[in-house]
Coordinates of C-alpha atoms in Angstrom, one line a residue:
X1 CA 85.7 92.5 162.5
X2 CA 88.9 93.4 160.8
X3 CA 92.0 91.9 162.3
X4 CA 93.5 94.8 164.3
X5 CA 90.6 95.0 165.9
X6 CA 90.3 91.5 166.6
X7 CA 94.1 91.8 168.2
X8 CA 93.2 94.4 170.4
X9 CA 89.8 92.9 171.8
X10 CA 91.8 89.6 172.6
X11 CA 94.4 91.6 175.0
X12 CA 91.6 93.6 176.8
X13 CA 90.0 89.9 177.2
X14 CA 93.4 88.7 178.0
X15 CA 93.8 91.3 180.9
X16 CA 89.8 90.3 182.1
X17 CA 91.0 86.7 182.4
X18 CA 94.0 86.9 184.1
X19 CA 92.3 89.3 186.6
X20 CA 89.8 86.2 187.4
X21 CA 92.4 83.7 187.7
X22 CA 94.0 85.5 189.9
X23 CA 91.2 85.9 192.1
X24 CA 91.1 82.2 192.0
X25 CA 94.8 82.2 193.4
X26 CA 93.9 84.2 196.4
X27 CA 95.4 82.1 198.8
X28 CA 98.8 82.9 197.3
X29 CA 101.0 86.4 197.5
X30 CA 102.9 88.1 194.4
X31 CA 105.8 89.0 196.5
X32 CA 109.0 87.6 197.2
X33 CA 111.3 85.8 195.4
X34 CA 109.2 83.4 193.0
X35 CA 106.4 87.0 192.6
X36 CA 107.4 86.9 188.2
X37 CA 107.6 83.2 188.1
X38 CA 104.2 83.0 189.8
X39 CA 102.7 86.1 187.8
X40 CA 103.9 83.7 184.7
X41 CA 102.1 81.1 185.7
X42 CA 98.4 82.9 186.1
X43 CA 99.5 84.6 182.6
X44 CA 99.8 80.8 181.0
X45 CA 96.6 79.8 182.3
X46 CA 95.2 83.1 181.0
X47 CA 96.0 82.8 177.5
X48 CA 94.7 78.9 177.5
X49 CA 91.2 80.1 178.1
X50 CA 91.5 82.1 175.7
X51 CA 91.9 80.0 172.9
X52 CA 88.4 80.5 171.4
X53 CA 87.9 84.4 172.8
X54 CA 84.7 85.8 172.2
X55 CA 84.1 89.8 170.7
X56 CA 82.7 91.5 173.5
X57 CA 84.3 94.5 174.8
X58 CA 84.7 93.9 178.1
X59 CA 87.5 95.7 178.9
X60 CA 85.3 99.3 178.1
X61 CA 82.7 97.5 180.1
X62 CA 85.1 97.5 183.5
X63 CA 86.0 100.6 182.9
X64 CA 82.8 102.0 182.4
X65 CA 81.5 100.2 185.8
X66 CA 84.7 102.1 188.0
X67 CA 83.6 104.2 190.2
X68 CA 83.7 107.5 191.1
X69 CA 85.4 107.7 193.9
X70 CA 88.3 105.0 192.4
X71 CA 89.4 108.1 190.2
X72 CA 91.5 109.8 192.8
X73 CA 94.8 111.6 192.5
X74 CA 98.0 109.7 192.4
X75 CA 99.8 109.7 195.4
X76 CA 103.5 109.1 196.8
X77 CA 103.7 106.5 199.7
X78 CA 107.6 106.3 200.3
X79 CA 109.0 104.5 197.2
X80 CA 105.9 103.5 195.7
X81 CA 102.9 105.4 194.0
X82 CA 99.4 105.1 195.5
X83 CA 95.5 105.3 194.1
X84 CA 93.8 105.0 197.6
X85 CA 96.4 103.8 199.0
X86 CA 96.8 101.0 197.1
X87 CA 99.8 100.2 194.6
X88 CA 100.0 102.3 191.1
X89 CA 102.7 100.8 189.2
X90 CA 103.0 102.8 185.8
X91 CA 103.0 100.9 182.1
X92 CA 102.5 104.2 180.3
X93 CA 103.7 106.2 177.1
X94 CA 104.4 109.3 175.3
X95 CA 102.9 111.0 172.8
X96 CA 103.7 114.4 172.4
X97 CA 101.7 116.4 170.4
X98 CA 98.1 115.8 171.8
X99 CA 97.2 119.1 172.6
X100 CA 97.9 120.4 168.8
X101 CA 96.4 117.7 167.4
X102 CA 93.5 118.1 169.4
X103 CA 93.1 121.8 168.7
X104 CA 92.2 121.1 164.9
X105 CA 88.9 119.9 164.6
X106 CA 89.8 117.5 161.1
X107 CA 92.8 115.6 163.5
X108 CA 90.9 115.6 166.8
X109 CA 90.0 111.7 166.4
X110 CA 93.7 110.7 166.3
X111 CA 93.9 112.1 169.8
X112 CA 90.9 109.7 171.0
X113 CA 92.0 106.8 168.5
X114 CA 95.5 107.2 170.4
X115 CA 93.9 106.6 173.5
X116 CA 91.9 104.1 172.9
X117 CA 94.5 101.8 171.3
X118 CA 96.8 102.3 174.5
X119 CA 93.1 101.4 176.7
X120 CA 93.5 98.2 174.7
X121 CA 96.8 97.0 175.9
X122 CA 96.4 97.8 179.5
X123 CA 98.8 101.6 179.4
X124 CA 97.5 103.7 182.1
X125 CA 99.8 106.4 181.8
X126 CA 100.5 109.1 178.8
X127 CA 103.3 111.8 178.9
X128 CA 102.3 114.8 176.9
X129 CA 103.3 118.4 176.3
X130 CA 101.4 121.3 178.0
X131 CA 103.2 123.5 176.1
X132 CA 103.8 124.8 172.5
X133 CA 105.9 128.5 172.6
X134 CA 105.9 130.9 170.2
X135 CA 105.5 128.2 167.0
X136 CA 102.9 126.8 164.7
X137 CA 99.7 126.7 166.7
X138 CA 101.2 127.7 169.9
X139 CA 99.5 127.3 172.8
X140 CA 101.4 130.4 174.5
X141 CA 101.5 132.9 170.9
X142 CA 103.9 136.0 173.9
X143 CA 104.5 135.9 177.3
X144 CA 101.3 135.4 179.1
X145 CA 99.2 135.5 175.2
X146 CA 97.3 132.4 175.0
X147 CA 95.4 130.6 171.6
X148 CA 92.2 129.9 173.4
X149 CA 91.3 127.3 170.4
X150 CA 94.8 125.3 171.8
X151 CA 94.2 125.4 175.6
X152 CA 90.2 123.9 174.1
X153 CA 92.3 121.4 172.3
X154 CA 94.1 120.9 176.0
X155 CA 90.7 120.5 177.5
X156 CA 90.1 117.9 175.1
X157 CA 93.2 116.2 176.1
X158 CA 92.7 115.4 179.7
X159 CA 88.9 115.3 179.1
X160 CA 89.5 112.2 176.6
X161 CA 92.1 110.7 178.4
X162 CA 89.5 110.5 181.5
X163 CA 87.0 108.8 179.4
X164 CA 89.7 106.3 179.0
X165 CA 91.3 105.6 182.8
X166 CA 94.4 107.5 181.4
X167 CA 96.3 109.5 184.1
X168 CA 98.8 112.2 182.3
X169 CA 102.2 113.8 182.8
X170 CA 102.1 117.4 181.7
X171 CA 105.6 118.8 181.0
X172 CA 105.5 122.4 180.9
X173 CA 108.6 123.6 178.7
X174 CA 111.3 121.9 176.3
X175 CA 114.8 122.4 176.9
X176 CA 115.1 121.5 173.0
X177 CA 113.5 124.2 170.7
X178 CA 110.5 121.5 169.5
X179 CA 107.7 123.6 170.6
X180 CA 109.1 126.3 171.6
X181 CA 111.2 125.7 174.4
X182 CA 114.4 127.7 176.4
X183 CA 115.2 129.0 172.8
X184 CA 111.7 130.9 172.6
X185 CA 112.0 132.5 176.4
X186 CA 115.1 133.7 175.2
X187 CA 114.2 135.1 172.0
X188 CA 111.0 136.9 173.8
X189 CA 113.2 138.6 176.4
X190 CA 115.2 140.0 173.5
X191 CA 112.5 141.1 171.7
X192 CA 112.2 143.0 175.4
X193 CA 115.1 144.2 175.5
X194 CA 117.2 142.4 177.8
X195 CA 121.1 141.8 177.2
X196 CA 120.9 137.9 176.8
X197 CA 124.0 135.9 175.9
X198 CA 122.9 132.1 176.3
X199 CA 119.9 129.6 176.0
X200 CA 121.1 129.2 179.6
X201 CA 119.8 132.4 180.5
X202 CA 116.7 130.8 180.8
X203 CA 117.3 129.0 184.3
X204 CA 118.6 132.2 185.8
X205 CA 117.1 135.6 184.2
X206 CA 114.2 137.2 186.8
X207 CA 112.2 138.2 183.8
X208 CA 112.7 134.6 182.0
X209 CA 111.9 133.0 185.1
X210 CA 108.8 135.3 185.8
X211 CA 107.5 134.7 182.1
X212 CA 108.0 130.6 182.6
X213 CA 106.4 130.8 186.1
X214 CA 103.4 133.3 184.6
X215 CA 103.0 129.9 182.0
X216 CA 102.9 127.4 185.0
X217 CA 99.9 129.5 187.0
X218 CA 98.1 129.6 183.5
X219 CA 98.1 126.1 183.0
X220 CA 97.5 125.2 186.5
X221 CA 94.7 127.2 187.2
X222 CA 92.5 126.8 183.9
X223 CA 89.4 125.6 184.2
X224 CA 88.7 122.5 181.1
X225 CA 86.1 124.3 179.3
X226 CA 84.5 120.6 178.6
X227 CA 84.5 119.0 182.3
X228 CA 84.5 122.2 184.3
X229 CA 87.4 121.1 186.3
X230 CA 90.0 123.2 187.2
X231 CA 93.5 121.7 185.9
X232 CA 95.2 121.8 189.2
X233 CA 92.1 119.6 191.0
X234 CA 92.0 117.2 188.3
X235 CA 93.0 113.6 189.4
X236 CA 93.9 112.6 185.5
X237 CA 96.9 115.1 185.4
X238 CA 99.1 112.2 187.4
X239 CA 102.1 114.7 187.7
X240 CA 103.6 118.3 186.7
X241 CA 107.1 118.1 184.9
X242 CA 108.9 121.0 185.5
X243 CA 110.8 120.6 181.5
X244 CA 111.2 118.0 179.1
X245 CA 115.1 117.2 179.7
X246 CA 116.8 120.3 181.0
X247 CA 120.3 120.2 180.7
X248 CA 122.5 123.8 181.3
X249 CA 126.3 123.3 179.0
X250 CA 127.0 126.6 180.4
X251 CA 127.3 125.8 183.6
X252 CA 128.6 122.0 184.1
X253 CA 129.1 122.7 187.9
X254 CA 125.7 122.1 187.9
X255 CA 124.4 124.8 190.4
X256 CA 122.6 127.4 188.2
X257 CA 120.3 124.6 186.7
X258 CA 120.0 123.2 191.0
X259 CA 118.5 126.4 192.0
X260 CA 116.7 126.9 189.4
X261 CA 115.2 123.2 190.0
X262 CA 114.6 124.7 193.6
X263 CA 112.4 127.2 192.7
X264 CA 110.1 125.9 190.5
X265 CA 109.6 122.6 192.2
X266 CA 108.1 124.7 195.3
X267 CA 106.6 127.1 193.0
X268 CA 104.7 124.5 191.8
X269 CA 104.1 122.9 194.9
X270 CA 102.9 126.7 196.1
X271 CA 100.4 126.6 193.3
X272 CA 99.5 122.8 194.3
X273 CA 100.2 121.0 196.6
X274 CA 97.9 118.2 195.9
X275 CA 99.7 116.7 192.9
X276 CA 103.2 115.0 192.2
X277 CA 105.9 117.0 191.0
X278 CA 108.8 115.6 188.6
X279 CA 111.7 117.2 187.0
X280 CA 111.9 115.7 183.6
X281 CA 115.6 114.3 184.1
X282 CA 117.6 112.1 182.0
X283 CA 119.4 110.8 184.6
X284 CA 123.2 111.5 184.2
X285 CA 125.3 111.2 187.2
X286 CA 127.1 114.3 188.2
X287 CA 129.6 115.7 190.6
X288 CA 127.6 115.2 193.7
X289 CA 128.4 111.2 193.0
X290 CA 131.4 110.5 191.6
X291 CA 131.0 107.3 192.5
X292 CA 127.7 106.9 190.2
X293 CA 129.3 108.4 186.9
X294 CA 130.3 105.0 186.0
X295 CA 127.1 104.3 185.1
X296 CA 126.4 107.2 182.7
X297 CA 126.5 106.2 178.9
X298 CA 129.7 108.7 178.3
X299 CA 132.0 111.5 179.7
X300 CA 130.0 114.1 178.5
X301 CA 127.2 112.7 180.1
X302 CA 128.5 114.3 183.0
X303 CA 129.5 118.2 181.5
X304 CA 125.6 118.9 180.7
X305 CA 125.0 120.8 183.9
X306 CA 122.7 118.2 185.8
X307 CA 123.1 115.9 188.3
X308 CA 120.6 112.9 189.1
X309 CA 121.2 112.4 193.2
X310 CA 121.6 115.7 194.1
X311 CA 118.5 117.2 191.6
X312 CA 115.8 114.6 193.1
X313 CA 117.1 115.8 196.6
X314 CA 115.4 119.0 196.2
X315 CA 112.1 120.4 198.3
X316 CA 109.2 119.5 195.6
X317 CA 109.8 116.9 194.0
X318 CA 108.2 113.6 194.2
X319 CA 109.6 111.1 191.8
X320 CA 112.4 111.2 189.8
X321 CA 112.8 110.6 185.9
X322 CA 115.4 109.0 183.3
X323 CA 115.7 108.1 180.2
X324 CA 117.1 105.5 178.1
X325 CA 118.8 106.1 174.3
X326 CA 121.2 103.7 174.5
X327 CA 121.5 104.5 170.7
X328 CA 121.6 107.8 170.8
X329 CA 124.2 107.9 173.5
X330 CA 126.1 104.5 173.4
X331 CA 126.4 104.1 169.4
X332 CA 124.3 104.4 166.5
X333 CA 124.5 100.8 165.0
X334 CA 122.2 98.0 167.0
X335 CA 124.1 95.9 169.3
X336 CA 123.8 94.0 172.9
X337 CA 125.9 96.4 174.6
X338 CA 122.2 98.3 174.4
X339 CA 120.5 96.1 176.4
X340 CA 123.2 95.7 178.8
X341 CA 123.5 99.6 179.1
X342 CA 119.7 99.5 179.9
X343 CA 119.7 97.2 182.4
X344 CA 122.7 98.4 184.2
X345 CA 121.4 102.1 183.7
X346 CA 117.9 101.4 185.0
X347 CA 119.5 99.3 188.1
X348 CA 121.5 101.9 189.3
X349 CA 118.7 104.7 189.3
X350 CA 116.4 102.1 191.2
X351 CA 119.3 101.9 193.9
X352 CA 119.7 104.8 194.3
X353 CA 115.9 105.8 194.3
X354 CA 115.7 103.5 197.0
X355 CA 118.8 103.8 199.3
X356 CA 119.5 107.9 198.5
X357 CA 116.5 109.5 197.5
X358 CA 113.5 107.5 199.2
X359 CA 111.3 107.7 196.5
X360 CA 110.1 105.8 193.5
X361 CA 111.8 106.4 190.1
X362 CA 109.9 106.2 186.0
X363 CA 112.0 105.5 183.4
X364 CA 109.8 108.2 181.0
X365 CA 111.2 107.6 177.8
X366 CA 112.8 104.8 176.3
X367 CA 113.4 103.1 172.7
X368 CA 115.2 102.8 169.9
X369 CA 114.7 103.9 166.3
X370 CA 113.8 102.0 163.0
X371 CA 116.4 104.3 161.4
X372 CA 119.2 102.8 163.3
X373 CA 121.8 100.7 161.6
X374 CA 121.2 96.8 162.2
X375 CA 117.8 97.3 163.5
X376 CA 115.0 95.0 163.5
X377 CA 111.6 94.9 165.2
X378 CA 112.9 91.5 167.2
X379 CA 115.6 93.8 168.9
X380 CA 112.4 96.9 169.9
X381 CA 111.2 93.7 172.0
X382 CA 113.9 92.5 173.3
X383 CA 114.8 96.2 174.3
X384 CA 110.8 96.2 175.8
X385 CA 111.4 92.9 177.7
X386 CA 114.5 94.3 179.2
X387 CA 113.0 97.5 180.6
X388 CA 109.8 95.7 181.7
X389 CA 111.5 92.4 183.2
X390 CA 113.9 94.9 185.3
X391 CA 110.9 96.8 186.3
X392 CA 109.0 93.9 187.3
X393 CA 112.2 92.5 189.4
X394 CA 111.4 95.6 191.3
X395 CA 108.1 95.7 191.8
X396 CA 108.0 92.0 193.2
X397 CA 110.7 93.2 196.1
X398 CA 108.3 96.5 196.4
X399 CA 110.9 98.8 195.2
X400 CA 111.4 102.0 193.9
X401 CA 110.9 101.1 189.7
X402 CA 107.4 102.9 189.6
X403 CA 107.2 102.0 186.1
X404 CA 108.1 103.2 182.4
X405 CA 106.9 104.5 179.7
X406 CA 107.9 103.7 176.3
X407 CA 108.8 106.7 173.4
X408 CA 106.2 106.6 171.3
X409 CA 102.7 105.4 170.9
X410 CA 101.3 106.5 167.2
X411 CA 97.5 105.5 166.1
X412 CA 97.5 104.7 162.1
X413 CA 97.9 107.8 159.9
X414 CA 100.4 109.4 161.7
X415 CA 103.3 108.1 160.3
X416 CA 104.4 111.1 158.6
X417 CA 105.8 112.7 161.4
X418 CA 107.4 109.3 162.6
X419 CA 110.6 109.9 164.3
X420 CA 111.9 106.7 164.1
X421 CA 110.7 105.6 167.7
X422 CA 106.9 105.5 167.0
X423 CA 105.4 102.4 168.0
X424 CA 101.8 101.3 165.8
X425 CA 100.0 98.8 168.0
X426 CA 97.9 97.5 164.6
X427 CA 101.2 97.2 162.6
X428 CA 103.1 95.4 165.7
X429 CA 101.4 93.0 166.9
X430 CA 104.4 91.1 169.0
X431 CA 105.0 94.7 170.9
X432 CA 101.5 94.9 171.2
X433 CA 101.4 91.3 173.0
X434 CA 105.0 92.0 174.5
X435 CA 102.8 95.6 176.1
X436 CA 100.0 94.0 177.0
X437 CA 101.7 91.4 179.3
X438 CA 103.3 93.6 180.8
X439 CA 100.4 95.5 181.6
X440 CA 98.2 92.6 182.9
X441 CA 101.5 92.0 185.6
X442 CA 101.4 95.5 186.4
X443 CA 97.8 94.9 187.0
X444 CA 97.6 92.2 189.3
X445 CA 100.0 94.3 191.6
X446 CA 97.6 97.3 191.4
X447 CA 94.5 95.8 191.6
X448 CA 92.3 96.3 194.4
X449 CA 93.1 94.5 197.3
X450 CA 94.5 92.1 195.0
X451 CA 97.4 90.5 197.4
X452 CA 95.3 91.4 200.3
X453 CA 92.2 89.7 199.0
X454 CA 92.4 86.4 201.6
X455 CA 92.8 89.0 204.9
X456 CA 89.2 90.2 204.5
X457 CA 88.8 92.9 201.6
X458 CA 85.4 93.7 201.5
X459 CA 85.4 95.6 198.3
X460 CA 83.4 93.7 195.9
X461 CA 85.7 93.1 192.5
X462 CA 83.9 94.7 190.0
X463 CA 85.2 92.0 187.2
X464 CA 82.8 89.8 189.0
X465 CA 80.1 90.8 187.4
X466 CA 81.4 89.8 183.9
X467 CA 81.0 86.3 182.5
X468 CA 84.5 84.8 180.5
X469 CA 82.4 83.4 177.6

């Protein structure tokens, strides 16, 4: 066994172990004040019996022995997300370009090697376009004109991350023109005809608005060609996102990009009503709180036509998003005003998820880039730690931090289209360790009747049937 395999397979037995300690803690709860320290604890004695682990796969072996009925859609229970009714707090990740990946026979194993590797380290979670307009291998070639061979490669998708106990959030345009995007609406309704003067005219055109919502009841309503599940029934997808970071210049009053917010959300919601709705937010502050713009990373945080309270207040929506670039919008070159920006940034939004909006909040991208000035893999984890430690602060109060999910997660021979951000499990193994703690805390909060094990759960932990050694 080669030794990124060998790394992976002691994490999954990692997360096996910690799961039976814990059940040997039972007389104990995670929550209150010392919830971390005692999570700590369980994780030490975790790792100490691990110190000859053995090769079997156990982790596919729980997974495979899940049942049926555990796969259920993600739910909203106040602040918190639920999986029959019990905690779902998100570790998770992005990776963007699934569905085109999967639509080409010779690179359809990265999609499933991508999965697997985040299955290793305990990520339950995987943000992921449903889109691709107008470009190379577009999903949606015209208004309403769909590549049959990319919606099978779509299919493939949410069919592999089932096989895997990954839930996905489908974002279903780009404000940026990757993939398509505001820029190809607007180029297609010239190409129509109509007297178009701004990206912008995206959020509030009838016929732009008609073409994005004719993509939306596509999406939703196909049937996976490989599972025979209709999209919108499917409990993988964990949650529609309306776009991938809308922002509207044009109008930094913020009201065209509101109602247009308005209407899709309960568009959506019309179309189905069983699943979680997001907007795909960065999070700035805008003129609805002045009292919050503080907290954004710059002035012209707040000019960009959005506006984090009073967006998440709208009819629809479930959950709300932000995103952390301390380096693309604090500075460039590496520094600890970063990870104080993060923390303070990811603090606020988890106030004010709690005491404004009343619902639980993701932090759906975050990272920084190799191609940064002063950076060093030692700084990624500290940046990790920060995000997941603030997270888990939290969870242990039973807060509104529903979880994070880091930008990106790359399997090996994919570095070519590396960003800066991507993230190789087999070529960092402290992040790996540094994501698959975090995980196996997460875990321990979601696990069935896991805190409410000594008041009489009758469900019969299925780790129990697993030996250690």
């Amino acid at each position: 066994m080669d030794t990124h395999k060998r790394n992976l397979m002691s994490q999954s037995i990692l997360m096996v172990t910690i799961f039976m300690i814990f059940i040997n803690h039972s007389s104990s709860t995670f929550h209150g004040s010392g919830g971390v320290e005692q999570l700590d604890t369980v994780v030490e004695e975790a790792e100490d019996h691990l110190a000859y682990p053995s090769t079997s796969d156990w982790i596919e072996e729980l997974n495979d022995g899940m049942e049926d009925d555990e796969w259920q859609l993600v739910q909203k229970k106040g602040n918190q997300f639920v999986v029959n009714d019990q905690p779902f707090y998100v570790n998770g990740f992005n990776t963007y370009w699934l569905m085109v990946f999967a639509a080409d026979k010779s690179t359809r194993g990265k999609v499933t090697d991508t999965f697997k590797q985040a299955s290793s380290v305990g990520l339950t979670v995987c943000r992921t376009w449903a889109f691709n307009d107008g470009q190379w291998r577009a999903l949606q070639k015209s208004p309403s004109v769909y590549d049959e061979e990319v919606f099978k490669g779509l299919d493939f998708v949410i069919s592999e991350a089932r096989k895997c106990k990954i839930r996905l959030i489908l974002s279903l345009t780009n404000n940026w023109d990757a993939y398509g995007g505001k820029s190809q609406y607007v180029k297609w309704g010239k190409a129509a005809g109509l007297n178009l003067t701004s990206d912008d005219d995206f959020f509030s055109h009838p016929t732009l608005k008609s073409y994005y919502k004719a993509h939306v009841k596509t999406v939703l309503n196909r049937v996976n060609t490989l599972t025979n599940i209709t999209y919108k029934d499917d409990p993988t997808v964990f949650a529609w996102e309306l776009m991938n970071e809308p922002r509207c210049t044009s109008d930094p009053s913020g009201d065209k990009l509101q109602d247009w917010i308005q209407e899709m959300a309960v568009y959506v919601k019309r179309l189905d009503p069983k699943h979680l709705v997001e907007i795909g937010l960065e999070g700035f502050y805008g003129p609805s709180s002045p009292g919050r713009v503080q907290f954004n990373p710059n002035t012209y945080a707040q000019q960009v036509g959005t506006d984090f309270i009073r967006n998440h207040q709208v009819l629809g929506v479930d959950f709300a998003s932000v995103h952390i670039y301390a380096d693309s919008w604090i500075s460039k070159s590496i520094s600890d005003l970063h990870l104080q920006f993060t923390k303070s940034w990811m603090e606020a939004h988890i106030e004010d998820a709690e005491k404004n909006l009343g619902m639980p909040v993701v932090f759906s991208e975050f990272g920084v880039s190799s191609k940064d000035p002063g950076y060093n893999s030692s700084f990624r984890d500290t940046l990790l730690s920060t995000v997941y430690k603030t997270i888990l602060n939290s969870t242990k109060k039973g807060g509104s931090g529903g979880g994070s999910l880091l930008w990106q997660l790359f399997p090996e021979g994919t570095e070519y289209m590396d960003d800066g951000y991507a993230i190789i499990l087999s070529k960092s193994p402290s992040t790996s360790n540094i994501i698959a703690l975090h995980s196996t805390r997460l875990a321990l909060f979601n696990s069935r009747c896991s805190w409410k094990s000594h008041w009489g759960c009758k469900k019969k932990n299925p780790l129990e049937t697993f030996p250690l050694y």
